Amino acid sequence: MRPLILVTNDDGINAKGVHCLIDRLIPFGDIVTVCPDAPRSGQSMAITVNDPLKLTELPDYKGAKMYKVSGTPVDCVKLAMHHILPRKADLVVAGINHGSNSGVNVLYSGTMGAAMEGCAFEIPSIGFSLTSHDPDADFTPCYAAIDTLVKGVLEHGLPKDICLNVNIPADAGIPEEMRVCTGCRGKWNDEYKEYLDPYGHKFYWLTGTFENLEPDNHDTDEWCLSHGIISVVPIDIERTATITRDTEWLREITKKPLG
Amino acid sequence: MRPLILVTNDDGINAKGVHCLIDRLIPFGDIVTVCPDAPRSGQSMAITVNDPLKLTELPDYKGAKMYKVSGTPVDCVKLAMHHILPRKADLVVAGINHGSNSGVNVLYSGTMGAAMEGCAFEIPSIGFSLTSHDPDADFTPCYAAIDTLVKGVLEHGLPKDICLNVNIPADAGIPEEMRVCTGCRGKWNDEYKEYLDPYGHKFYWLTGTFENLEPDNHDTDEWCLSHGIISVVPIDIERTATITRDTEWLREITKKPLG
């Protein structure tokens, strides 16, 4: 039986990136695509709890089944798992995102939210992102990495709780190198542009510049991307931290009677 | 100088839970509250990127500054940090959530999204949740834990990348015990109710029952909560996983030439 591959994204069903991804995945298995009906960037692992979801089947694309959902990327994965796929998928692939999801962006990314949701279903999952926001970006720099990683993950699987965050540099021609590395420490500065509405009230729009807090660390995704190298970061969805000497006080105070 | 405490939630500025939280935090410091203008449950770490945000100052509540934002819990924390707070907060407290955020729910929770965002700003951060969705729930079971943990965190701080996910059982009277434990492994089953619209098209609403995958493990938050014990789970926001023997193949394939 050919592998069943669930494809999703956060740029919406009409994005070029998801079509390029499907093009590349066709040789690997049977594809079902379930994407948001409109761009849903920055949705992290958000789910729609207080509203219903509309699910619409669309014409096939090169043999791939196509659906759109009036929700978030995680809604797409959940709805696919419970109401669309004929069986549990063998692989979840999200992207190709229009824009980088390196470093701290993994926390907010809808693309990686979908990959983490696939991982929560215990399915090997990968998110691919190209470091260009251009709606008509050239995705060919991604192709060799997609081929190699999808083949590798279908063959070897991924450990429980681990998915992959793959970023591809857009401005370095066809990358010749791929490296397993860590998500870069960094933060966003000056994050909001301030405006005045016609009635004199302030409003705000998210913007800002990214500050790399470890520019000399060659082991980060940011370093790789700025040197024309594809970054592969294994992402852990387990959230519980280990108690260390720094948090031993927590155990101590919880041993005392409350109140 | 008194500690500066940023309070937020995901149930919105009018929720009873956040007012009970403020009541309890007043003795500990100066409070600035920045909440979504309406309920935003299940928003995880979602951010608003394609729309502007409205920020509205409201009348003070018992001396606490009060603001509402037309966005997600993470938007509230970011906007507070960049445009509202007079200086970096000493503590971020999210909640008290109306409903449990134990186990896998931490992935989707807006309350914990806000706490994780505070943590990303390197501020000690705590999310409190009561296991009752009742809008008029009795939050007194939470008070001793809030006092103890806020005092402890202000005194000891928390390690970089670690915040706390605190859940309080609603149906066990005033809990006498609090325990540091792990987030329970579990999953949601039968997640969507199916409907037909007036034109015969299907639509879906998220629902489902939670399945505890390790019911006999006494070290989990679910076990604590079902035994009348308050759970305190340290949450790690660092996402990069360690390469183990199971993922060594990844390093191997990335050493080969691409394409």
mmCIF file with all atom_site columns, C-alpha atoms in Angstrom, chain A residues 37-132:
data_model
loop_
_atom_site.group_PDB
_atom_site.id
_atom_site.type_symbol
_atom_site.label_atom_id
_atom_site.label_alt_id
_atom_site.label_comp_id
_atom_site.label_asym_id
_atom_site.label_entity_id
_atom_site.label_seq_id
_atom_site.pdbx_PDB_ins_code
_atom_site.Cartn_x
_atom_site.Cartn_y
_atom_site.Cartn_z
_atom_site.occupancy
_atom_site.B_iso_or_equiv
_atom_site.pdbx_formal_charge
_atom_site.auth_seq_id
_atom_site.auth_comp_id
_atom_site.auth_asym_id
_atom_site.auth_atom_id
_atom_site.pdbx_PDB_model_num
ATOM 1  C CA . ASP A 1 37  ? -9.726  28.561 3.307   1.00 0.00 ? 37  ASP A CA 1
ATOM 2  C CA . ALA A 1 38  ? -7.691  31.767 3.731   1.00 0.00 ? 38  ALA A CA 1
ATOM 3  C CA . PRO A 1 39  ? -4.262  32.744 5.091   1.00 0.00 ? 39  PRO A CA 1
ATOM 4  C CA . ARG A 1 40  ? -3.939  31.877 8.799   1.00 0.00 ? 40  ARG A CA 1
ATOM 5  C CA . SER A 1 41  ? -0.363  32.833 9.606   1.00 0.00 ? 41  SER A CA 1
ATOM 6  C CA . GLY A 1 42  ? 0.723   33.132 13.228  1.00 0.00 ? 42  GLY A CA 1
ATOM 7  C CA . GLN A 1 43  ? -1.978  30.747 14.451  1.00 0.00 ? 43  GLN A CA 1
ATOM 8  C CA . SER A 1 44  ? 0.395   28.547 16.454  1.00 0.00 ? 44  SER A CA 1
ATOM 9  C CA . MET A 1 45  ? -1.614  25.535 17.719  1.00 0.00 ? 45  MET A CA 1
ATOM 10 C CA . ALA A 1 46  ? -4.858  27.532 17.978  1.00 0.00 ? 46  ALA A CA 1
ATOM 11 C CA . ILE A 1 47  ? -8.112  25.568 17.703  1.00 0.00 ? 47  ILE A CA 1
ATOM 12 C CA . THR A 1 48  ? -11.625 26.819 16.965  1.00 0.00 ? 48  THR A CA 1
ATOM 13 C CA . VAL A 1 49  ? -13.773 26.030 20.011  1.00 0.00 ? 49  VAL A CA 1
ATOM 14 C CA . ASN A 1 50  ? -16.576 28.616 20.008  1.00 0.00 ? 50  ASN A CA 1
ATOM 15 C CA . ASP A 1 51  ? -17.587 28.444 16.340  1.00 0.00 ? 51  ASP A CA 1
ATOM 16 C CA . PRO A 1 52  ? -18.467 25.718 13.844  1.00 0.00 ? 52  PRO A CA 1
ATOM 17 C CA . LEU A 1 53  ? -16.142 24.769 10.994  1.00 0.00 ? 53  LEU A CA 1
ATOM 18 C CA . LYS A 1 54  ? -17.100 24.588 7.338   1.00 0.00 ? 54  LYS A CA 1
ATOM 19 C CA . LEU A 1 55  ? -15.427 21.863 5.297   1.00 0.00 ? 55  LEU A CA 1
ATOM 20 C CA . THR A 1 56  ? -15.523 22.083 1.489   1.00 0.00 ? 56  THR A CA 1
ATOM 21 C CA . GLU A 1 57  ? -14.247 19.524 -0.998  1.00 0.00 ? 57  GLU A CA 1
ATOM 22 C CA . LEU A 1 58  ? -12.537 21.029 -4.036  1.00 0.00 ? 58  LEU A CA 1
ATOM 23 C CA . PRO A 1 59  ? -11.523 19.556 -7.402  1.00 0.00 ? 59  PRO A CA 1
ATOM 24 C CA . ASP A 1 60  ? -8.506  17.218 -7.248  1.00 0.00 ? 60  ASP A CA 1
ATOM 25 C CA . TYR A 1 61  ? -5.091  18.680 -8.002  1.00 0.00 ? 61  TYR A CA 1
ATOM 26 C CA . LYS A 1 62  ? -2.889  16.267 -10.008 1.00 0.00 ? 62  LYS A CA 1
ATOM 27 C CA . GLY A 1 63  ? -4.610  13.320 -8.322  1.00 0.00 ? 63  GLY A CA 1
ATOM 28 C CA . ALA A 1 64  ? -4.404  14.791 -4.798  1.00 0.00 ? 64  ALA A CA 1
ATOM 29 C CA . LYS A 1 65  ? -7.685  15.163 -2.905  1.00 0.00 ? 65  LYS A CA 1
ATOM 30 C CA . MET A 1 66  ? -8.217  18.825 -1.931  1.00 0.00 ? 66  MET A CA 1
ATOM 31 C CA . TYR A 1 67  ? -10.293 20.279 0.941   1.00 0.00 ? 67  TYR A CA 1
ATOM 32 C CA . LYS A 1 68  ? -10.580 23.689 2.566   1.00 0.00 ? 68  LYS A CA 1
ATOM 33 C CA . VAL A 1 69  ? -11.607 24.398 6.163   1.00 0.00 ? 69  VAL A CA 1
ATOM 34 C CA . SER A 1 70  ? -12.870 27.639 7.722   1.00 0.00 ? 70  SER A CA 1
ATOM 35 C CA . GLY A 1 71  ? -10.384 27.316 10.584  1.00 0.00 ? 71  GLY A CA 1
ATOM 36 C CA . THR A 1 72  ? -6.807  27.125 11.750  1.00 0.00 ? 72  THR A CA 1
ATOM 37 C CA . PRO A 1 73  ? -4.048  24.765 10.583  1.00 0.00 ? 73  PRO A CA 1
ATOM 38 C CA . VAL A 1 74  ? -4.590  22.569 13.681  1.00 0.00 ? 74  VAL A CA 1
ATOM 39 C CA . ASP A 1 75  ? -8.339  22.474 12.930  1.00 0.00 ? 75  ASP A CA 1
ATOM 40 C CA . CYS A 1 76  ? -7.397  21.173 9.453   1.00 0.00 ? 76  CYS A CA 1
ATOM 41 C CA . VAL A 1 77  ? -5.297  18.334 10.896  1.00 0.00 ? 77  VAL A CA 1
ATOM 42 C CA . LYS A 1 78  ? -7.931  17.376 13.490  1.00 0.00 ? 78  LYS A CA 1
ATOM 43 C CA . LEU A 1 79  ? -10.815 17.460 10.998  1.00 0.00 ? 79  LEU A CA 1
ATOM 44 C CA . ALA A 1 80  ? -8.738  15.451 8.505   1.00 0.00 ? 80  ALA A CA 1
ATOM 45 C CA . MET A 1 81  ? -7.952  12.807 11.119  1.00 0.00 ? 81  MET A CA 1
ATOM 46 C CA . HIS A 1 82  ? -11.529 12.486 12.359  1.00 0.00 ? 82  HIS A CA 1
ATOM 47 C CA . HIS A 1 83  ? -13.672 13.063 9.246   1.00 0.00 ? 83  HIS A CA 1
ATOM 48 C CA . ILE A 1 84  ? -11.680 13.063 6.017   1.00 0.00 ? 84  ILE A CA 1
ATOM 49 C CA . LEU A 1 85  ? -8.852  10.523 5.906   1.00 0.00 ? 85  LEU A CA 1
ATOM 50 C CA . PRO A 1 86  ? -9.813  6.903  5.147   1.00 0.00 ? 86  PRO A CA 1
ATOM 51 C CA . ARG A 1 87  ? -7.182  5.741  7.696   1.00 0.00 ? 87  ARG A CA 1
ATOM 52 C CA . LYS A 1 88  ? -4.471  7.182  9.908   1.00 0.00 ? 88  LYS A CA 1
ATOM 53 C CA . ALA A 1 89  ? -1.957  9.077  7.771   1.00 0.00 ? 89  ALA A CA 1
ATOM 54 C CA . ASP A 1 90  ? 1.594   7.753  7.489   1.00 0.00 ? 90  ASP A CA 1
ATOM 55 C CA . LEU A 1 91  ? 3.040   11.245 7.244   1.00 0.00 ? 91  LEU A CA 1
ATOM 56 C CA . VAL A 1 92  ? 1.900   14.830 7.831   1.00 0.00 ? 92  VAL A CA 1
ATOM 57 C CA . VAL A 1 93  ? 3.678   17.519 5.806   1.00 0.00 ? 93  VAL A CA 1
ATOM 58 C CA . ALA A 1 94  ? 2.963   21.224 6.343   1.00 0.00 ? 94  ALA A CA 1
ATOM 59 C CA . GLY A 1 95  ? 4.033   24.049 4.048   1.00 0.00 ? 95  GLY A CA 1
ATOM 60 C CA . ILE A 1 96  ? 5.792   25.053 2.021   1.00 0.00 ? 96  ILE A CA 1
ATOM 61 C CA . ASN A 1 97  ? 5.425   28.168 4.150   1.00 0.00 ? 97  ASN A CA 1
ATOM 62 C CA . HIS A 1 98  ? 5.937   31.540 2.495   1.00 0.00 ? 98  HIS A CA 1
ATOM 63 C CA . GLY A 1 99  ? 8.411   32.930 5.053   1.00 0.00 ? 99  GLY A CA 1
ATOM 64 C CA . SER A 1 100 ? 10.895  31.663 7.629   1.00 0.00 ? 100 SER A CA 1
ATOM 65 C CA . ASN A 1 101 ? 9.858   29.679 10.695  1.00 0.00 ? 101 ASN A CA 1
ATOM 66 C CA . SER A 1 102 ? 13.332  29.575 12.199  1.00 0.00 ? 102 SER A CA 1
ATOM 67 C CA . GLY A 1 103 ? 14.238  30.169 15.837  1.00 0.00 ? 103 GLY A CA 1
ATOM 68 C CA . VAL A 1 104 ? 11.561  31.553 18.150  1.00 0.00 ? 104 VAL A CA 1
ATOM 69 C CA . ASN A 1 105 ? 9.065   31.744 15.251  1.00 0.00 ? 105 ASN A CA 1
ATOM 70 C CA . VAL A 1 106 ? 8.347   28.072 15.803  1.00 0.00 ? 106 VAL A CA 1
ATOM 71 C CA . LEU A 1 107 ? 6.265   29.131 18.828  1.00 0.00 ? 107 LEU A CA 1
ATOM 72 C CA . TYR A 1 108 ? 3.841   31.200 16.718  1.00 0.00 ? 108 TYR A CA 1
ATOM 73 C CA . SER A 1 109 ? 3.944   29.430 13.363  1.00 0.00 ? 109 SER A CA 1
ATOM 74 C CA . GLY A 1 110 ? 0.715   27.902 12.065  1.00 0.00 ? 110 GLY A CA 1
ATOM 75 C CA . THR A 1 111 ? 2.759   25.677 9.748   1.00 0.00 ? 111 THR A CA 1
ATOM 76 C CA . MET A 1 112 ? 4.664   24.240 12.687  1.00 0.00 ? 112 MET A CA 1
ATOM 77 C CA . GLY A 1 113 ? 1.429   24.180 14.736  1.00 0.00 ? 113 GLY A CA 1
ATOM 78 C CA . ALA A 1 114 ? 0.034   21.766 12.117  1.00 0.00 ? 114 ALA A CA 1
ATOM 79 C CA . ALA A 1 115 ? 3.217   19.657 12.168  1.00 0.00 ? 115 ALA A CA 1
ATOM 80 C CA . MET A 1 116 ? 3.115   19.526 15.988  1.00 0.00 ? 116 MET A CA 1
ATOM 81 C CA . GLU A 1 117 ? -0.552  18.464 15.836  1.00 0.00 ? 117 GLU A CA 1
ATOM 82 C CA . GLY A 1 118 ? 0.386   15.652 13.450  1.00 0.00 ? 118 GLY A CA 1
ATOM 83 C CA . CYS A 1 119 ? 3.072   14.693 15.956  1.00 0.00 ? 119 CYS A CA 1
ATOM 84 C CA . ALA A 1 120 ? 0.486   14.761 18.787  1.00 0.00 ? 120 ALA A CA 1
ATOM 85 C CA . PHE A 1 121 ? -1.430  12.139 16.755  1.00 0.00 ? 121 PHE A CA 1
ATOM 86 C CA . GLU A 1 122 ? 1.822   10.115 16.771  1.00 0.00 ? 122 GLU A CA 1
ATOM 87 C CA . ILE A 1 123 ? 2.314   10.511 13.023  1.00 0.00 ? 123 ILE A CA 1
ATOM 88 C CA . PRO A 1 124 ? 5.770   11.456 11.681  1.00 0.00 ? 124 PRO A CA 1
ATOM 89 C CA . SER A 1 125 ? 5.421   15.130 10.753  1.00 0.00 ? 125 SER A CA 1
ATOM 90 C CA . ILE A 1 126 ? 7.514   17.740 8.949   1.00 0.00 ? 126 ILE A CA 1
ATOM 91 C CA . GLY A 1 127 ? 7.065   21.481 8.376   1.00 0.00 ? 127 GLY A CA 1
ATOM 92 C CA . PHE A 1 128 ? 8.856   23.100 5.403   1.00 0.00 ? 128 PHE A CA 1
ATOM 93 C CA . SER A 1 129 ? 9.361   26.860 5.115   1.00 0.00 ? 129 SER A CA 1
ATOM 94 C CA . LEU A 1 130 ? 11.110  29.021 2.514   1.00 0.00 ? 130 LEU A CA 1
ATOM 95 C CA . THR A 1 131 ? 12.617  32.290 3.756   1.00 0.00 ? 131 THR A CA 1
ATOM 96 C CA . SER A 1 132 ? 10.635  34.440 1.305   1.00 0.00 ? 132 SER A CA 1
#
